[in-house]
Short mmCIF file of N, CA and C in Angstrom, two decimals:
data_model
loop_
_atom_site.label_atom_id
_atom_site.label_comp_id
_atom_site.label_asym_id
_atom_site.label_seq_id
_atom_site.Cartn_x
_atom_site.Cartn_y
_atom_site.Cartn_z
N MET A 254 11.47 -3.12 48.22
CA MET A 254 11.97 -2.72 46.94
C MET A 254 11.39 -3.68 45.87
N LYS A 255 10.88 -3.09 44.79
CA LYS A 255 10.31 -3.88 43.71
C LYS A 255 11.40 -4.45 42.80
N ARG A 256 11.12 -5.62 42.32
CA ARG A 256 12.07 -6.26 41.39
C ARG A 256 11.62 -6.04 39.98
N VAL A 257 12.50 -5.60 39.12
CA VAL A 257 12.19 -5.36 37.73
C VAL A 257 12.25 -6.68 36.98
N PRO A 258 11.15 -7.05 36.28
CA PRO A 258 11.13 -8.32 35.56
C PRO A 258 12.08 -8.30 34.37
N LYS A 259 12.59 -9.45 33.99
CA LYS A 259 13.50 -9.56 32.86
C LYS A 259 12.71 -9.39 31.57
N VAL A 260 13.40 -8.92 30.56
CA VAL A 260 12.78 -8.77 29.24
C VAL A 260 12.61 -10.16 28.63
N PRO A 261 11.44 -10.51 28.15
CA PRO A 261 11.24 -11.85 27.58
C PRO A 261 12.02 -12.01 26.30
N PRO A 262 12.42 -13.27 25.97
CA PRO A 262 13.13 -13.49 24.72
C PRO A 262 12.24 -13.13 23.52
N MET A 263 12.84 -12.49 22.52
CA MET A 263 12.10 -12.03 21.37
C MET A 263 12.17 -12.95 20.15
N GLU A 264 12.96 -14.00 20.23
CA GLU A 264 13.15 -14.86 19.06
C GLU A 264 11.82 -15.51 18.59
N GLY A 265 10.98 -15.92 19.51
CA GLY A 265 9.72 -16.50 19.13
C GLY A 265 8.84 -15.52 18.36
N LEU A 266 8.79 -14.30 18.83
CA LEU A 266 8.04 -13.25 18.13
C LEU A 266 8.62 -12.96 16.76
N ARG A 267 9.93 -12.91 16.67
CA ARG A 267 10.60 -12.67 15.39
C ARG A 267 10.24 -13.80 14.40
N ARG A 268 10.24 -15.05 14.85
CA ARG A 268 9.88 -16.16 13.98
C ARG A 268 8.44 -16.04 13.46
N GLN A 269 7.53 -15.68 14.37
CA GLN A 269 6.13 -15.51 13.97
C GLN A 269 5.97 -14.42 12.96
N ILE A 270 6.66 -13.30 13.14
CA ILE A 270 6.56 -12.19 12.19
C ILE A 270 7.09 -12.61 10.84
N ARG A 271 8.27 -13.28 10.81
CA ARG A 271 8.84 -13.73 9.52
C ARG A 271 7.89 -14.70 8.83
N LYS A 272 7.33 -15.62 9.58
CA LYS A 272 6.39 -16.60 9.00
C LYS A 272 5.16 -15.93 8.44
N SER A 273 4.60 -14.99 9.19
CA SER A 273 3.41 -14.28 8.75
C SER A 273 3.67 -13.49 7.49
N ARG A 274 4.81 -12.80 7.44
CA ARG A 274 5.14 -12.02 6.26
C ARG A 274 5.40 -12.88 5.03
N SER A 275 6.04 -14.02 5.21
CA SER A 275 6.30 -14.89 4.06
C SER A 275 5.02 -15.52 3.56
N GLU A 276 4.11 -15.90 4.45
CA GLU A 276 2.82 -16.49 4.03
C GLU A 276 1.96 -15.47 3.34
N LYS A 277 1.99 -14.23 3.82
CA LYS A 277 1.17 -13.17 3.24
C LYS A 277 1.58 -12.91 1.79
N GLY A 278 2.89 -12.93 1.53
CA GLY A 278 3.36 -12.71 0.17
C GLY A 278 3.01 -13.88 -0.76
N LYS A 279 2.94 -15.09 -0.25
CA LYS A 279 2.66 -16.25 -1.08
C LYS A 279 1.18 -16.44 -1.36
N SER A 280 0.36 -16.15 -0.36
CA SER A 280 -1.07 -16.47 -0.46
C SER A 280 -1.81 -15.49 -1.36
N GLY A 281 -1.31 -14.28 -1.53
CA GLY A 281 -2.03 -13.31 -2.32
C GLY A 281 -3.37 -12.93 -1.71
N SER A 282 -3.45 -12.89 -0.41
CA SER A 282 -4.69 -12.62 0.28
C SER A 282 -5.20 -11.21 0.01
N ASP A 283 -4.32 -10.32 -0.38
CA ASP A 283 -4.70 -8.96 -0.70
C ASP A 283 -5.25 -8.96 -2.13
N SER A 284 -6.51 -8.65 -2.26
CA SER A 284 -7.15 -8.75 -3.59
C SER A 284 -7.13 -7.44 -4.37
N PHE A 285 -6.42 -6.46 -3.88
CA PHE A 285 -6.41 -5.18 -4.59
C PHE A 285 -5.54 -5.24 -5.84
N ILE A 286 -5.93 -4.45 -6.83
CA ILE A 286 -5.12 -4.27 -8.03
C ILE A 286 -4.37 -2.95 -7.84
N ARG A 287 -3.06 -3.00 -8.07
CA ARG A 287 -2.24 -1.82 -7.92
C ARG A 287 -1.51 -1.50 -9.20
N GLU A 288 -1.33 -0.21 -9.47
CA GLU A 288 -0.55 0.18 -10.62
C GLU A 288 0.22 1.43 -10.21
N THR A 289 1.51 1.43 -10.53
CA THR A 289 2.39 2.53 -10.15
C THR A 289 2.72 3.35 -11.40
N PHE A 290 2.69 4.67 -11.26
CA PHE A 290 2.95 5.59 -12.35
C PHE A 290 4.05 6.56 -11.96
N ARG A 291 4.77 7.05 -12.93
CA ARG A 291 5.78 8.11 -12.72
C ARG A 291 5.55 9.14 -13.84
N LEU A 292 4.90 10.25 -13.48
CA LEU A 292 4.48 11.21 -14.50
C LEU A 292 4.75 12.64 -14.02
N PRO A 293 4.78 13.59 -14.98
CA PRO A 293 4.81 15.00 -14.58
C PRO A 293 3.55 15.34 -13.75
N ARG A 294 3.63 16.36 -12.93
CA ARG A 294 2.57 16.69 -11.99
C ARG A 294 1.19 16.78 -12.64
N THR A 295 1.04 17.50 -13.74
CA THR A 295 -0.27 17.67 -14.36
C THR A 295 -0.79 16.35 -14.94
N ALA A 296 0.10 15.58 -15.53
CA ALA A 296 -0.31 14.28 -16.09
C ALA A 296 -0.67 13.31 -14.96
N ALA A 297 0.03 13.39 -13.84
CA ALA A 297 -0.27 12.53 -12.68
C ALA A 297 -1.66 12.84 -12.15
N ARG A 298 -1.97 14.12 -12.04
CA ARG A 298 -3.30 14.51 -11.55
C ARG A 298 -4.38 13.98 -12.52
N ALA A 299 -4.15 14.12 -13.82
CA ALA A 299 -5.14 13.66 -14.82
C ALA A 299 -5.29 12.14 -14.75
N LYS A 300 -4.19 11.39 -14.53
CA LYS A 300 -4.26 9.95 -14.44
C LYS A 300 -5.05 9.51 -13.21
N ALA A 301 -4.84 10.14 -12.09
CA ALA A 301 -5.57 9.83 -10.88
C ALA A 301 -7.08 10.11 -11.08
N GLN A 302 -7.41 11.23 -11.68
CA GLN A 302 -8.81 11.55 -11.97
C GLN A 302 -9.45 10.52 -12.89
N GLU A 303 -8.66 10.07 -13.89
CA GLU A 303 -9.16 9.05 -14.80
C GLU A 303 -9.51 7.76 -14.05
N TRP A 304 -8.64 7.34 -13.12
CA TRP A 304 -8.92 6.16 -12.31
C TRP A 304 -10.19 6.33 -11.49
N PHE A 305 -10.37 7.49 -10.88
CA PHE A 305 -11.57 7.70 -10.05
C PHE A 305 -12.83 7.74 -10.92
N ARG A 306 -12.73 8.22 -12.16
CA ARG A 306 -13.91 8.19 -13.07
C ARG A 306 -14.21 6.76 -13.51
N SER A 307 -13.14 6.01 -13.85
CA SER A 307 -13.32 4.64 -14.35
C SER A 307 -13.79 3.66 -13.25
N TRP A 308 -13.22 3.82 -12.06
CA TRP A 308 -13.54 2.94 -10.94
C TRP A 308 -13.89 3.80 -9.75
N PRO A 309 -15.19 4.16 -9.61
CA PRO A 309 -15.61 5.06 -8.50
C PRO A 309 -15.19 4.54 -7.12
N LYS A 310 -14.80 5.45 -6.28
CA LYS A 310 -14.28 5.12 -4.95
C LYS A 310 -15.28 4.32 -4.13
N ALA A 311 -16.55 4.68 -4.20
CA ALA A 311 -17.59 4.04 -3.40
C ALA A 311 -17.74 2.57 -3.74
N ALA A 312 -17.55 2.18 -4.97
CA ALA A 312 -17.75 0.81 -5.40
C ALA A 312 -16.46 -0.01 -5.39
N TYR A 313 -15.34 0.60 -5.78
CA TYR A 313 -14.10 -0.13 -5.96
C TYR A 313 -13.05 0.19 -4.91
N TRP A 314 -13.36 1.05 -3.96
CA TRP A 314 -12.42 1.45 -2.90
C TRP A 314 -11.16 2.02 -3.52
N THR A 315 -11.29 2.74 -4.63
CA THR A 315 -10.14 3.32 -5.31
C THR A 315 -9.51 4.39 -4.45
N GLU A 316 -8.17 4.36 -4.44
CA GLU A 316 -7.43 5.39 -3.69
C GLU A 316 -6.02 5.51 -4.19
N VAL A 317 -5.41 6.65 -3.91
CA VAL A 317 -3.99 6.81 -4.13
C VAL A 317 -3.31 6.22 -2.89
N GLU A 318 -2.68 5.08 -3.10
CA GLU A 318 -2.12 4.36 -1.97
C GLU A 318 -0.88 5.03 -1.43
N SER A 319 0.02 5.49 -2.29
CA SER A 319 1.21 6.19 -1.88
C SER A 319 1.67 7.11 -3.00
N TRP A 320 2.42 8.11 -2.63
CA TRP A 320 2.98 9.00 -3.65
C TRP A 320 4.21 9.69 -3.08
N ARG A 321 5.05 10.17 -4.03
CA ARG A 321 6.20 10.94 -3.64
C ARG A 321 6.59 11.87 -4.78
N GLN A 322 7.16 13.00 -4.39
CA GLN A 322 7.58 14.01 -5.38
C GLN A 322 9.03 13.75 -5.73
N LEU A 323 9.32 13.68 -7.02
CA LEU A 323 10.67 13.44 -7.52
C LEU A 323 11.24 14.73 -8.09
N PRO A 324 12.52 14.78 -8.29
CA PRO A 324 13.12 15.97 -8.92
C PRO A 324 12.53 16.22 -10.32
N GLY A 325 12.48 17.46 -10.72
CA GLY A 325 11.92 17.77 -12.05
C GLY A 325 10.42 17.81 -12.05
N ASP A 326 9.79 18.02 -10.92
CA ASP A 326 8.34 18.13 -10.79
C ASP A 326 7.60 16.89 -11.29
N GLU A 327 8.22 15.73 -11.08
CA GLU A 327 7.57 14.45 -11.39
C GLU A 327 6.99 13.87 -10.11
N ILE A 328 5.91 13.12 -10.29
CA ILE A 328 5.24 12.47 -9.17
C ILE A 328 5.24 10.95 -9.46
N GLU A 329 5.65 10.18 -8.48
CA GLU A 329 5.53 8.72 -8.57
C GLU A 329 4.42 8.34 -7.57
N PHE A 330 3.43 7.62 -8.05
CA PHE A 330 2.32 7.28 -7.20
C PHE A 330 1.77 5.91 -7.56
N THR A 331 1.12 5.29 -6.57
CA THR A 331 0.50 3.98 -6.75
C THR A 331 -0.99 4.09 -6.52
N MET A 332 -1.75 3.67 -7.50
CA MET A 332 -3.22 3.66 -7.39
C MET A 332 -3.62 2.24 -7.02
N ARG A 333 -4.69 2.15 -6.22
CA ARG A 333 -5.17 0.87 -5.75
C ARG A 333 -6.68 0.79 -5.89
N ARG A 334 -7.19 -0.37 -6.30
CA ARG A 334 -8.66 -0.56 -6.41
C ARG A 334 -8.98 -2.05 -6.30
N LEU A 335 -10.24 -2.35 -6.04
CA LEU A 335 -10.69 -3.72 -6.07
C LEU A 335 -10.93 -4.17 -7.52
N PRO A 336 -10.81 -5.44 -7.81
CA PRO A 336 -11.00 -5.92 -9.17
C PRO A 336 -12.44 -5.79 -9.69
N SER A 337 -13.42 -5.83 -8.76
CA SER A 337 -14.82 -5.69 -9.18
C SER A 337 -15.57 -4.97 -8.08
N ALA A 338 -16.78 -4.52 -8.43
CA ALA A 338 -17.59 -3.76 -7.46
C ALA A 338 -18.51 -4.67 -6.65
N ASP A 339 -18.36 -5.96 -6.77
CA ASP A 339 -19.23 -6.90 -6.04
C ASP A 339 -19.02 -6.89 -4.56
#
């Protein structure tokens, strides 16, 4: 009969995750520029197109990072891009 191993303690892993998350927030290692908008659907589409024209995806890695539909046909979305094309 095989013996089932015990589940290892998770406290060490939890400490590492907390430490990693707190350092990530402090260091600012993510160099993307983000801007969040809350606009009616047609204005939201126009704003996203404006971002892609101003900062082309190929050079600035521009993208709609997240979005959600709100009541009243409003869209809340976050645009993300690099600060420069270098």
